[in-house]
mmCIF file with all atom_site columns, C-alpha atoms in Angstrom:
data_model
loop_
_atom_site.group_PDB
_atom_site.id
_atom_site.type_symbol
_atom_site.label_atom_id
_atom_site.label_alt_id
_atom_site.label_comp_id
_atom_site.label_asym_id
_atom_site.label_entity_id
_atom_site.label_seq_id
_atom_site.pdbx_PDB_ins_code
_atom_site.Cartn_x
_atom_site.Cartn_y
_atom_site.Cartn_z
_atom_site.occupancy
_atom_site.B_iso_or_equiv
_atom_site.pdbx_formal_charge
_atom_site.auth_seq_id
_atom_site.auth_comp_id
_atom_site.auth_asym_id
_atom_site.auth_atom_id
_atom_site.pdbx_PDB_model_num
ATOM 1   C CA . MET A 1 1   ? -2.252 -20.940 -18.969 1.00 0.00 ? 1   MET A CA 1
ATOM 2   C CA . LYS A 1 2   ? 0.788  -22.172 -17.035 1.00 0.00 ? 2   LYS A CA 1
ATOM 3   C CA . ALA A 1 3   ? 1.687  -19.660 -14.338 1.00 0.00 ? 3   ALA A CA 1
ATOM 4   C CA . ASP A 1 4   ? 5.144  -18.069 -14.459 1.00 0.00 ? 4   ASP A CA 1
ATOM 5   C CA . LEU A 1 5   ? 7.238  -18.109 -11.279 1.00 0.00 ? 5   LEU A CA 1
ATOM 6   C CA . ASP A 1 6   ? 6.094  -14.652 -10.165 1.00 0.00 ? 6   ASP A CA 1
ATOM 7   C CA . SER A 1 7   ? 2.476  -15.649 -10.717 1.00 0.00 ? 7   SER A CA 1
ATOM 8   C CA . GLN A 1 8   ? 3.109  -18.693 -8.547  1.00 0.00 ? 8   GLN A CA 1
ATOM 9   C CA . TYR A 1 9   ? 4.387  -16.418 -5.782  1.00 0.00 ? 9   TYR A CA 1
ATOM 10  C CA . MET A 1 10  ? 1.221  -14.348 -6.106  1.00 0.00 ? 10  MET A CA 1
ATOM 11  C CA . LEU A 1 11  ? -0.909 -17.486 -5.934  1.00 0.00 ? 11  LEU A CA 1
ATOM 12  C CA . GLN A 1 12  ? 0.984  -18.529 -2.802  1.00 0.00 ? 12  GLN A CA 1
ATOM 13  C CA . PHE A 1 13  ? 0.136  -15.155 -1.295  1.00 0.00 ? 13  PHE A CA 1
ATOM 14  C CA . LYS A 1 14  ? -3.477 -15.560 -2.375  1.00 0.00 ? 14  LYS A CA 1
ATOM 15  C CA . ASN A 1 15  ? -3.498 -18.832 -0.439  1.00 0.00 ? 15  ASN A CA 1
ATOM 16  C CA . GLY A 1 16  ? -2.167 -17.180 2.706   1.00 0.00 ? 16  GLY A CA 1
ATOM 17  C CA . ASN A 1 17  ? 1.620  -17.372 2.328   1.00 0.00 ? 17  ASN A CA 1
ATOM 18  C CA . GLN A 1 18  ? 2.947  -13.882 3.111   1.00 0.00 ? 18  GLN A CA 1
ATOM 19  C CA . ASP A 1 19  ? 6.395  -14.814 1.798   1.00 0.00 ? 19  ASP A CA 1
ATOM 20  C CA . GLY A 1 20  ? 5.006  -14.757 -1.739  1.00 0.00 ? 20  GLY A CA 1
ATOM 21  C CA . PHE A 1 21  ? 4.105  -11.087 -1.430  1.00 0.00 ? 21  PHE A CA 1
ATOM 22  C CA . ARG A 1 22  ? 7.420  -10.206 0.231   1.00 0.00 ? 22  ARG A CA 1
ATOM 23  C CA . ILE A 1 23  ? 9.371  -11.806 -2.610  1.00 0.00 ? 23  ILE A CA 1
ATOM 24  C CA . LEU A 1 24  ? 7.405  -9.890  -5.241  1.00 0.00 ? 24  LEU A CA 1
ATOM 25  C CA . PHE A 1 25  ? 7.610  -6.627  -3.308  1.00 0.00 ? 25  PHE A CA 1
ATOM 26  C CA . THR A 1 26  ? 11.395 -6.935  -3.033  1.00 0.00 ? 26  THR A CA 1
ATOM 27  C CA . LYS A 1 27  ? 11.785 -7.848  -6.703  1.00 0.00 ? 27  LYS A CA 1
ATOM 28  C CA . TYR A 1 28  ? 9.578  -5.134  -8.196  1.00 0.00 ? 28  TYR A CA 1
ATOM 29  C CA . THR A 1 29  ? 9.733  -2.157  -5.831  1.00 0.00 ? 29  THR A CA 1
ATOM 30  C CA . LYS A 1 30  ? 12.571 -0.353  -7.631  1.00 0.00 ? 30  LYS A CA 1
ATOM 31  C CA . LYS A 1 31  ? 11.045 -0.982  -11.062 1.00 0.00 ? 31  LYS A CA 1
ATOM 32  C CA . ILE A 1 32  ? 7.654  0.337   -9.991  1.00 0.00 ? 32  ILE A CA 1
ATOM 33  C CA . VAL A 1 33  ? 9.127  3.399   -8.272  1.00 0.00 ? 33  VAL A CA 1
ATOM 34  C CA . ASN A 1 34  ? 11.139 4.231   -11.413 1.00 0.00 ? 34  ASN A CA 1
ATOM 35  C CA . PHE A 1 35  ? 8.102  3.659   -13.629 1.00 0.00 ? 35  PHE A CA 1
ATOM 36  C CA . CYS A 1 36  ? 6.013  6.020   -11.472 1.00 0.00 ? 36  CYS A CA 1
ATOM 37  C CA . TYR A 1 37  ? 8.838  8.571   -11.392 1.00 0.00 ? 37  TYR A CA 1
ATOM 38  C CA . ARG A 1 38  ? 8.833  8.822   -15.179 1.00 0.00 ? 38  ARG A CA 1
ATOM 39  C CA . PHE A 1 39  ? 5.212  9.921   -14.966 1.00 0.00 ? 39  PHE A CA 1
ATOM 40  C CA . CYS A 1 40  ? 5.242  12.392  -12.098 1.00 0.00 ? 40  CYS A CA 1
ATOM 41  C CA . GLY A 1 41  ? 8.851  13.654  -12.082 1.00 0.00 ? 41  GLY A CA 1
ATOM 42  C CA . ASP A 1 42  ? 8.940  13.695  -8.286  1.00 0.00 ? 42  ASP A CA 1
ATOM 43  C CA . ARG A 1 43  ? 10.763 11.047  -6.256  1.00 0.00 ? 43  ARG A CA 1
ATOM 44  C CA . GLU A 1 44  ? 8.631  11.382  -3.127  1.00 0.00 ? 44  GLU A CA 1
ATOM 45  C CA . MET A 1 45  ? 5.412  11.199  -5.134  1.00 0.00 ? 45  MET A CA 1
ATOM 46  C CA . ALA A 1 46  ? 6.761  8.214   -7.099  1.00 0.00 ? 46  ALA A CA 1
ATOM 47  C CA . GLU A 1 47  ? 7.368  6.340   -3.861  1.00 0.00 ? 47  GLU A CA 1
ATOM 48  C CA . GLU A 1 48  ? 3.839  7.172   -2.681  1.00 0.00 ? 48  GLU A CA 1
ATOM 49  C CA . LEU A 1 49  ? 2.392  5.963   -5.978  1.00 0.00 ? 49  LEU A CA 1
ATOM 50  C CA . ALA A 1 50  ? 4.431  2.754   -5.741  1.00 0.00 ? 50  ALA A CA 1
ATOM 51  C CA . GLN A 1 51  ? 3.019  2.170   -2.256  1.00 0.00 ? 51  GLN A CA 1
ATOM 52  C CA . GLU A 1 52  ? -0.477 2.622   -3.687  1.00 0.00 ? 52  GLU A CA 1
ATOM 53  C CA . VAL A 1 53  ? 0.330  0.102   -6.438  1.00 0.00 ? 53  VAL A CA 1
ATOM 54  C CA . PHE A 1 54  ? 1.432  -2.562  -3.966  1.00 0.00 ? 54  PHE A CA 1
ATOM 55  C CA . LEU A 1 55  ? -1.506 -1.782  -1.680  1.00 0.00 ? 55  LEU A CA 1
ATOM 56  C CA . ARG A 1 56  ? -3.813 -2.529  -4.607  1.00 0.00 ? 56  ARG A CA 1
ATOM 57  C CA . VAL A 1 57  ? -1.873 -5.719  -5.338  1.00 0.00 ? 57  VAL A CA 1
ATOM 58  C CA . TYR A 1 58  ? -2.309 -6.741  -1.704  1.00 0.00 ? 58  TYR A CA 1
ATOM 59  C CA . LYS A 1 59  ? -6.037 -6.030  -1.739  1.00 0.00 ? 59  LYS A CA 1
ATOM 60  C CA . ALA A 1 60  ? -6.531 -7.774  -5.093  1.00 0.00 ? 60  ALA A CA 1
ATOM 61  C CA . ALA A 1 61  ? -4.890 -11.028 -3.993  1.00 0.00 ? 61  ALA A CA 1
ATOM 62  C CA . SER A 1 62  ? -8.174 -12.840 -3.368  1.00 0.00 ? 62  SER A CA 1
ATOM 63  C CA . ARG A 1 63  ? -9.303 -12.074 -6.938  1.00 0.00 ? 63  ARG A CA 1
ATOM 64  C CA . TYR A 1 64  ? -5.984 -12.790 -8.654  1.00 0.00 ? 64  TYR A CA 1
ATOM 65  C CA . GLU A 1 65  ? -6.004 -15.196 -11.599 1.00 0.00 ? 65  GLU A CA 1
ATOM 66  C CA . PRO A 1 66  ? -2.825 -15.764 -13.683 1.00 0.00 ? 66  PRO A CA 1
ATOM 67  C CA . ASP A 1 67  ? -4.301 -15.040 -17.111 1.00 0.00 ? 67  ASP A CA 1
ATOM 68  C CA . ALA A 1 68  ? -1.092 -13.199 -18.113 1.00 0.00 ? 68  ALA A CA 1
ATOM 69  C CA . ARG A 1 69  ? 2.448  -12.738 -16.816 1.00 0.00 ? 69  ARG A CA 1
ATOM 70  C CA . PHE A 1 70  ? 2.474  -11.350 -13.290 1.00 0.00 ? 70  PHE A CA 1
ATOM 71  C CA . SER A 1 71  ? 4.548  -8.380  -14.470 1.00 0.00 ? 71  SER A CA 1
ATOM 72  C CA . THR A 1 72  ? 1.893  -7.560  -17.072 1.00 0.00 ? 72  THR A CA 1
ATOM 73  C CA . TRP A 1 73  ? -0.798 -7.555  -14.395 1.00 0.00 ? 73  TRP A CA 1
ATOM 74  C CA . LEU A 1 74  ? 1.380  -5.530  -12.002 1.00 0.00 ? 74  LEU A CA 1
ATOM 75  C CA . PHE A 1 75  ? 2.266  -2.853  -14.551 1.00 0.00 ? 75  PHE A CA 1
ATOM 76  C CA . ARG A 1 76  ? -1.378 -2.621  -15.581 1.00 0.00 ? 76  ARG A CA 1
ATOM 77  C CA . ILE A 1 77  ? -2.133 -1.598  -11.999 1.00 0.00 ? 77  ILE A CA 1
ATOM 78  C CA . ALA A 1 78  ? 0.854  0.778   -11.987 1.00 0.00 ? 78  ALA A CA 1
ATOM 79  C CA . THR A 1 79  ? -0.254 2.329   -15.277 1.00 0.00 ? 79  THR A CA 1
ATOM 80  C CA . ASN A 1 80  ? -3.773 2.940   -13.972 1.00 0.00 ? 80  ASN A CA 1
ATOM 81  C CA . VAL A 1 81  ? -2.479 4.447   -10.728 1.00 0.00 ? 81  VAL A CA 1
ATOM 82  C CA . CYS A 1 82  ? -0.078 6.757   -12.564 1.00 0.00 ? 82  CYS A CA 1
ATOM 83  C CA . LEU A 1 83  ? -2.578 7.864   -15.194 1.00 0.00 ? 83  LEU A CA 1
ATOM 84  C CA . ASN A 1 84  ? -5.209 8.583   -12.565 1.00 0.00 ? 84  ASN A CA 1
ATOM 85  C CA . GLU A 1 85  ? -2.818 10.529  -10.373 1.00 0.00 ? 85  GLU A CA 1
ATOM 86  C CA . THR A 1 86  ? -1.242 12.568  -13.170 1.00 0.00 ? 86  THR A CA 1
ATOM 87  C CA . ARG A 1 87  ? -4.676 13.502  -14.464 1.00 0.00 ? 87  ARG A CA 1
ATOM 88  C CA . LYS A 1 88  ? -5.909 14.336  -10.975 1.00 0.00 ? 88  LYS A CA 1
ATOM 89  C CA . PHE A 1 89  ? -2.997 16.426  -9.790  1.00 0.00 ? 89  PHE A CA 1
ATOM 90  C CA . GLN A 1 90  ? -1.486 17.438  -13.157 1.00 0.00 ? 90  GLN A CA 1
ATOM 91  C CA . TYR A 1 91  ? 2.033  16.683  -12.048 1.00 0.00 ? 91  TYR A CA 1
ATOM 92  C CA . ARG A 1 92  ? 4.943  17.468  -14.299 1.00 0.00 ? 92  ARG A CA 1
ATOM 93  C CA . VAL A 1 93  ? 5.382  14.523  -16.645 1.00 0.00 ? 93  VAL A CA 1
ATOM 94  C CA . VAL A 1 94  ? 8.441  12.318  -16.996 1.00 0.00 ? 94  VAL A CA 1
ATOM 95  C CA . LYS A 1 95  ? 11.855 13.111  -15.591 1.00 0.00 ? 95  LYS A CA 1
ATOM 96  C CA . GLU A 1 96  ? 14.082 10.450  -17.085 1.00 0.00 ? 96  GLU A CA 1
ATOM 97  C CA . THR A 1 97  ? 15.573 7.974   -14.624 1.00 0.00 ? 97  THR A CA 1
ATOM 98  C CA . MET A 1 98  ? 16.955 4.937   -16.384 1.00 0.00 ? 98  MET A CA 1
ATOM 99  C CA . ASP A 1 99  ? 17.190 1.524   -14.728 1.00 0.00 ? 99  ASP A CA 1
ATOM 100 C CA . ASN A 1 100 ? 20.685 0.123   -14.382 1.00 0.00 ? 100 ASN A CA 1
ATOM 101 C CA . HIS A 1 101 ? 19.977 -1.969  -17.466 1.00 0.00 ? 101 HIS A CA 1
ATOM 102 C CA . VAL A 1 102 ? 17.337 -0.885  -19.968 1.00 0.00 ? 102 VAL A CA 1
ATOM 103 C CA . GLN A 1 103 ? 16.005 -3.337  -22.517 1.00 0.00 ? 103 GLN A CA 1
ATOM 104 C CA . THR A 1 104 ? 15.336 -2.040  -26.026 1.00 0.00 ? 104 THR A CA 1
ATOM 105 C CA . ASP A 1 105 ? 14.446 -3.630  -29.362 1.00 0.00 ? 105 ASP A CA 1
ATOM 106 C CA . SER A 1 106 ? 18.113 -3.686  -30.326 1.00 0.00 ? 106 SER A CA 1
ATOM 107 C CA . GLY A 1 107 ? 19.379 -5.172  -27.049 1.00 0.00 ? 107 GLY A CA 1
ATOM 108 C CA . THR A 1 108 ? 20.492 -4.104  -23.608 1.00 0.00 ? 108 THR A CA 1
ATOM 109 C CA . ILE A 1 109 ? 21.793 -0.620  -22.946 1.00 0.00 ? 109 ILE A CA 1
ATOM 110 C CA . LYS A 1 110 ? 23.831 -0.332  -19.780 1.00 0.00 ? 110 LYS A CA 1
ATOM 111 C CA . GLN A 1 111 ? 22.708 2.695   -17.809 1.00 0.00 ? 111 GLN A CA 1
ATOM 112 C CA . GLU A 1 112 ? 24.581 2.529   -14.508 1.00 0.00 ? 112 GLU A CA 1
ATOM 113 C CA . ILE A 1 113 ? 24.550 5.459   -12.138 1.00 0.00 ? 113 ILE A CA 1
ATOM 114 C CA . GLU A 1 114 ? 27.962 7.019   -12.362 1.00 0.00 ? 114 GLU A CA 1
ATOM 115 C CA . ASP A 1 115 ? 29.960 8.661   -9.618  1.00 0.00 ? 115 ASP A CA 1
ATOM 116 C CA . PRO A 1 116 ? 29.933 12.407  -10.414 1.00 0.00 ? 116 PRO A CA 1
ATOM 117 C CA . LYS A 1 117 ? 33.527 12.639  -9.174  1.00 0.00 ? 117 LYS A CA 1
ATOM 118 C CA . SER A 1 118 ? 34.602 10.316  -11.974 1.00 0.00 ? 118 SER A CA 1
ATOM 119 C CA . GLN A 1 119 ? 33.207 12.600  -14.674 1.00 0.00 ? 119 GLN A CA 1
ATOM 120 C CA . HIS A 1 120 ? 34.692 15.690  -16.195 1.00 0.00 ? 120 HIS A CA 1
ATOM 121 C CA . PRO A 1 121 ? 32.644 18.863  -15.474 1.00 0.00 ? 121 PRO A CA 1
ATOM 122 C CA . GLN A 1 122 ? 31.936 19.279  -19.189 1.00 0.00 ? 122 GLN A CA 1
ATOM 123 C CA . GLU A 1 123 ? 30.681 15.682  -19.378 1.00 0.00 ? 123 GLU A CA 1
ATOM 124 C CA . LEU A 1 124 ? 28.372 16.317  -16.433 1.00 0.00 ? 124 LEU A CA 1
ATOM 125 C CA . MET A 1 125 ? 26.972 19.425  -18.116 1.00 0.00 ? 125 MET A CA 1
ATOM 126 C CA . GLU A 1 126 ? 26.411 17.556  -21.391 1.00 0.00 ? 126 GLU A CA 1
ATOM 127 C CA . LYS A 1 127 ? 24.729 14.649  -19.590 1.00 0.00 ? 127 LYS A CA 1
ATOM 128 C CA . ARG A 1 128 ? 22.408 16.974  -17.677 1.00 0.00 ? 128 ARG A CA 1
ATOM 129 C CA . GLY A 1 129 ? 21.606 18.825  -20.871 1.00 0.00 ? 129 GLY A CA 1
ATOM 130 C CA . ASN A 1 130 ? 20.686 15.562  -22.580 1.00 0.00 ? 130 ASN A CA 1
ATOM 131 C CA . ASP A 1 131 ? 18.560 14.551  -19.583 1.00 0.00 ? 131 ASP A CA 1
ATOM 132 C CA . ILE A 1 132 ? 16.605 17.786  -19.882 1.00 0.00 ? 132 ILE A CA 1
ATOM 133 C CA . LEU A 1 133 ? 16.123 17.282  -23.631 1.00 0.00 ? 133 LEU A CA 1
ATOM 134 C CA . LEU A 1 134 ? 14.826 13.752  -23.096 1.00 0.00 ? 134 LEU A CA 1
ATOM 135 C CA . GLU A 1 135 ? 12.493 14.936  -20.357 1.00 0.00 ? 135 GLU A CA 1
ATOM 136 C CA . LYS A 1 136 ? 11.064 17.631  -22.618 1.00 0.00 ? 136 LYS A CA 1
ATOM 137 C CA . ALA A 1 137 ? 10.785 15.225  -25.553 1.00 0.00 ? 137 ALA A CA 1
ATOM 138 C CA . LEU A 1 138 ? 8.871  12.589  -23.593 1.00 0.00 ? 138 LEU A CA 1
ATOM 139 C CA . LYS A 1 139 ? 6.780  15.274  -21.964 1.00 0.00 ? 139 LYS A CA 1
ATOM 140 C CA . SER A 1 140 ? 5.621  16.413  -25.405 1.00 0.00 ? 140 SER A CA 1
ATOM 141 C CA . LEU A 1 141 ? 4.099  13.014  -26.228 1.00 0.00 ? 141 LEU A CA 1
ATOM 142 C CA . PRO A 1 142 ? 0.387  12.313  -25.740 1.00 0.00 ? 142 PRO A CA 1
ATOM 143 C CA . GLU A 1 143 ? -0.307 10.351  -22.566 1.00 0.00 ? 143 GLU A CA 1
ATOM 144 C CA . LYS A 1 144 ? -0.936 6.942   -24.138 1.00 0.00 ? 144 LYS A CA 1
ATOM 145 C CA . GLN A 1 145 ? 1.949  7.237   -26.599 1.00 0.00 ? 145 GLN A CA 1
ATOM 146 C CA . ARG A 1 146 ? 4.277  7.996   -23.707 1.00 0.00 ? 146 ARG A CA 1
ATOM 147 C CA . THR A 1 147 ? 2.939  5.069   -21.672 1.00 0.00 ? 147 THR A CA 1
ATOM 148 C CA . ALA A 1 148 ? 3.250  2.645   -24.583 1.00 0.00 ? 148 ALA A CA 1
ATOM 149 C CA . LEU A 1 149 ? 6.794  3.780   -25.345 1.00 0.00 ? 149 LEU A CA 1
ATOM 150 C CA . LEU A 1 150 ? 7.899  3.490   -21.703 1.00 0.00 ? 150 LEU A CA 1
ATOM 151 C CA . LEU A 1 151 ? 6.502  -0.030  -21.402 1.00 0.00 ? 151 LEU A CA 1
ATOM 152 C CA . LYS A 1 152 ? 8.121  -1.099  -24.669 1.00 0.00 ? 152 LYS A CA 1
ATOM 153 C CA . VAL A 1 153 ? 11.543 0.515   -24.305 1.00 0.00 ? 153 VAL A CA 1
ATOM 154 C CA . TYR A 1 154 ? 12.151 0.401   -20.561 1.00 0.00 ? 154 TYR A CA 1
ATOM 155 C CA . HIS A 1 155 ? 10.320 -2.810  -19.637 1.00 0.00 ? 155 HIS A CA 1
ATOM 156 C CA . ASN A 1 156 ? 10.415 -4.840  -22.882 1.00 0.00 ? 156 ASN A CA 1
ATOM 157 C CA . PHE A 1 157 ? 6.670  -5.519  -22.926 1.00 0.00 ? 157 PHE A CA 1
ATOM 158 C CA . SER A 1 158 ? 5.229  -7.063  -26.069 1.00 0.00 ? 158 SER A CA 1
ATOM 159 C CA . TYR A 1 159 ? 2.741  -5.139  -28.219 1.00 0.00 ? 159 TYR A CA 1
ATOM 160 C CA . LYS A 1 160 ? 0.055  -7.570  -27.082 1.00 0.00 ? 160 LYS A CA 1
ATOM 161 C CA . GLU A 1 161 ? 0.808  -6.936  -23.404 1.00 0.00 ? 161 GLU A CA 1
ATOM 162 C CA . ILE A 1 162 ? 0.820  -3.173  -23.897 1.00 0.00 ? 162 ILE A CA 1
ATOM 163 C CA . GLY A 1 163 ? -2.465 -3.479  -25.754 1.00 0.00 ? 163 GLY A CA 1
ATOM 164 C CA . LYS A 1 164 ? -3.996 -5.178  -22.732 1.00 0.00 ? 164 LYS A CA 1
ATOM 165 C CA . GLN A 1 165 ? -2.677 -2.416  -20.505 1.00 0.00 ? 165 GLN A CA 1
ATOM 166 C CA . LEU A 1 166 ? -4.096 0.415   -22.606 1.00 0.00 ? 166 LEU A CA 1
ATOM 167 C CA . LYS A 1 167 ? -7.103 -1.456  -24.031 1.00 0.00 ? 167 LYS A CA 1
ATOM 168 C CA . HIS A 1 168 ? -6.055 -1.112  -27.665 1.00 0.00 ? 168 HIS A CA 1
ATOM 169 C CA . SER A 1 169 ? -5.321 -3.612  -30.427 1.00 0.00 ? 169 SER A CA 1
ATOM 170 C CA . GLU A 1 170 ? -1.746 -4.671  -31.190 1.00 0.00 ? 170 GLU A CA 1
ATOM 171 C CA . SER A 1 171 ? -1.831 -2.755  -34.468 1.00 0.00 ? 171 SER A CA 1
ATOM 172 C CA . ALA A 1 172 ? -2.985 0.384   -32.658 1.00 0.00 ? 172 ALA A CA 1
ATOM 173 C CA . ILE A 1 173 ? -0.138 0.025   -30.153 1.00 0.00 ? 173 ILE A CA 1
ATOM 174 C CA . LYS A 1 174 ? 2.422  -0.444  -32.937 1.00 0.00 ? 174 LYS A CA 1
ATOM 175 C CA . SER A 1 175 ? 1.109  2.697   -34.610 1.00 0.00 ? 175 SER A CA 1
ATOM 176 C CA . MET A 1 176 ? 1.152  4.566   -31.297 1.00 0.00 ? 176 MET A CA 1
ATOM 177 C CA . ILE A 1 177 ? 4.787  3.658   -30.611 1.00 0.00 ? 177 ILE A CA 1
ATOM 178 C CA . HIS A 1 178 ? 5.767  4.396   -34.203 1.00 0.00 ? 178 HIS A CA 1
ATOM 179 C CA . ARG A 1 179 ? 4.283  7.887   -33.943 1.00 0.00 ? 179 ARG A CA 1
ATOM 180 C CA . ALA A 1 180 ? 5.983  8.434   -30.587 1.00 0.00 ? 180 ALA A CA 1
ATOM 181 C CA . ARG A 1 181 ? 9.351  7.453   -32.056 1.00 0.00 ? 181 ARG A CA 1
ATOM 182 C CA . GLN A 1 182 ? 8.799  9.686   -35.075 1.00 0.00 ? 182 GLN A CA 1
ATOM 183 C CA . THR A 1 183 ? 8.128  12.591  -32.736 1.00 0.00 ? 183 THR A CA 1
ATOM 184 C CA . LEU A 1 184 ? 11.287 11.852  -30.756 1.00 0.00 ? 184 LEU A CA 1
ATOM 185 C CA . MET A 1 185 ? 13.321 11.518  -33.963 1.00 0.00 ? 185 MET A CA 1
ATOM 186 C CA . LYS A 1 186 ? 12.088 14.909  -35.095 1.00 0.00 ? 186 LYS A CA 1
ATOM 187 C CA . ILE A 1 187 ? 12.977 16.451  -31.748 1.00 0.00 ? 187 ILE A CA 1
ATOM 188 C CA . ALA A 1 188 ? 16.376 14.743  -31.745 1.00 0.00 ? 188 ALA A CA 1
ATOM 189 C CA . GLY A 1 189 ? 17.024 16.163  -35.203 1.00 0.00 ? 189 GLY A CA 1
ATOM 190 C CA . ASN A 1 190 ? 16.146 19.638  -34.017 1.00 0.00 ? 190 ASN A CA 1
ATOM 191 C CA . GLU A 1 191 ? 18.431 19.174  -31.005 1.00 0.00 ? 191 GLU A CA 1
ATOM 192 C CA . ASN A 1 192 ? 21.473 17.999  -32.981 1.00 0.00 ? 192 ASN A CA 1
ATOM 193 C CA . ARG A 1 193 ? 20.715 14.294  -32.509 1.00 0.00 ? 193 ARG A CA 1
ATOM 194 C CA . SER A 1 194 ? 20.682 14.113  -28.734 1.00 0.00 ? 194 SER A CA 1
ATOM 195 C CA . PRO A 1 195 ? 22.086 10.666  -27.832 1.00 0.00 ? 195 PRO A CA 1
ATOM 196 C CA . ARG A 1 196 ? 19.773 10.224  -24.829 1.00 0.00 ? 196 ARG A CA 1
ATOM 197 C CA . ILE A 1 197 ? 16.713 10.794  -27.005 1.00 0.00 ? 197 ILE A CA 1
ATOM 198 C CA . GLU A 1 198 ? 18.004 8.456   -29.705 1.00 0.00 ? 198 GLU A CA 1
ATOM 199 C CA . LYS A 1 199 ? 18.314 5.599   -27.204 1.00 0.00 ? 199 LYS A CA 1
ATOM 200 C CA . THR A 1 200 ? 14.538 5.598   -26.743 1.00 0.00 ? 200 THR A CA 1
ATOM 201 C CA . MET A 1 201 ? 13.931 5.004   -30.455 1.00 0.00 ? 201 MET A CA 1
#
């Protein structure tokens, strides 16, 4: 398999070039912190989990082989770290923090952080209310459904890549995500079609 550019950076690091790791760390830190935050709901803990993820990447360099995209391998580590930590400490699951641009099946949704001063108080209240609804909706999903949905919606992973992460077949992952979306649709219907929930479908 021909290595993608990020995999080449990792191979450079494996061969002793520290710049390879620095490039990858800079590129993926925010994404990994946000991914961890959706699991634990605590910014400080998310940053600690992200540090653990990159520590494992660092330690695994000598064993690294580019049998998949680097991002697939990286998020597999992040998924394992998050699942282990949430099971161990039973942290509150998923407080929604969208990346500036979130990739979905239907395209790119722009989710830029807005200046609160630019928003009307009523708009701020509605936005916070929708955030809470989305948090509760995602929190209600079984662990693997939630993980599969986050990887698909927020990081545009293929069903095959998610299957490798969670050790399930592609068909099982499709079914898992379908059930997760059905659950969110039901919740959105009960909550007067919350727009923030609908964007995850």
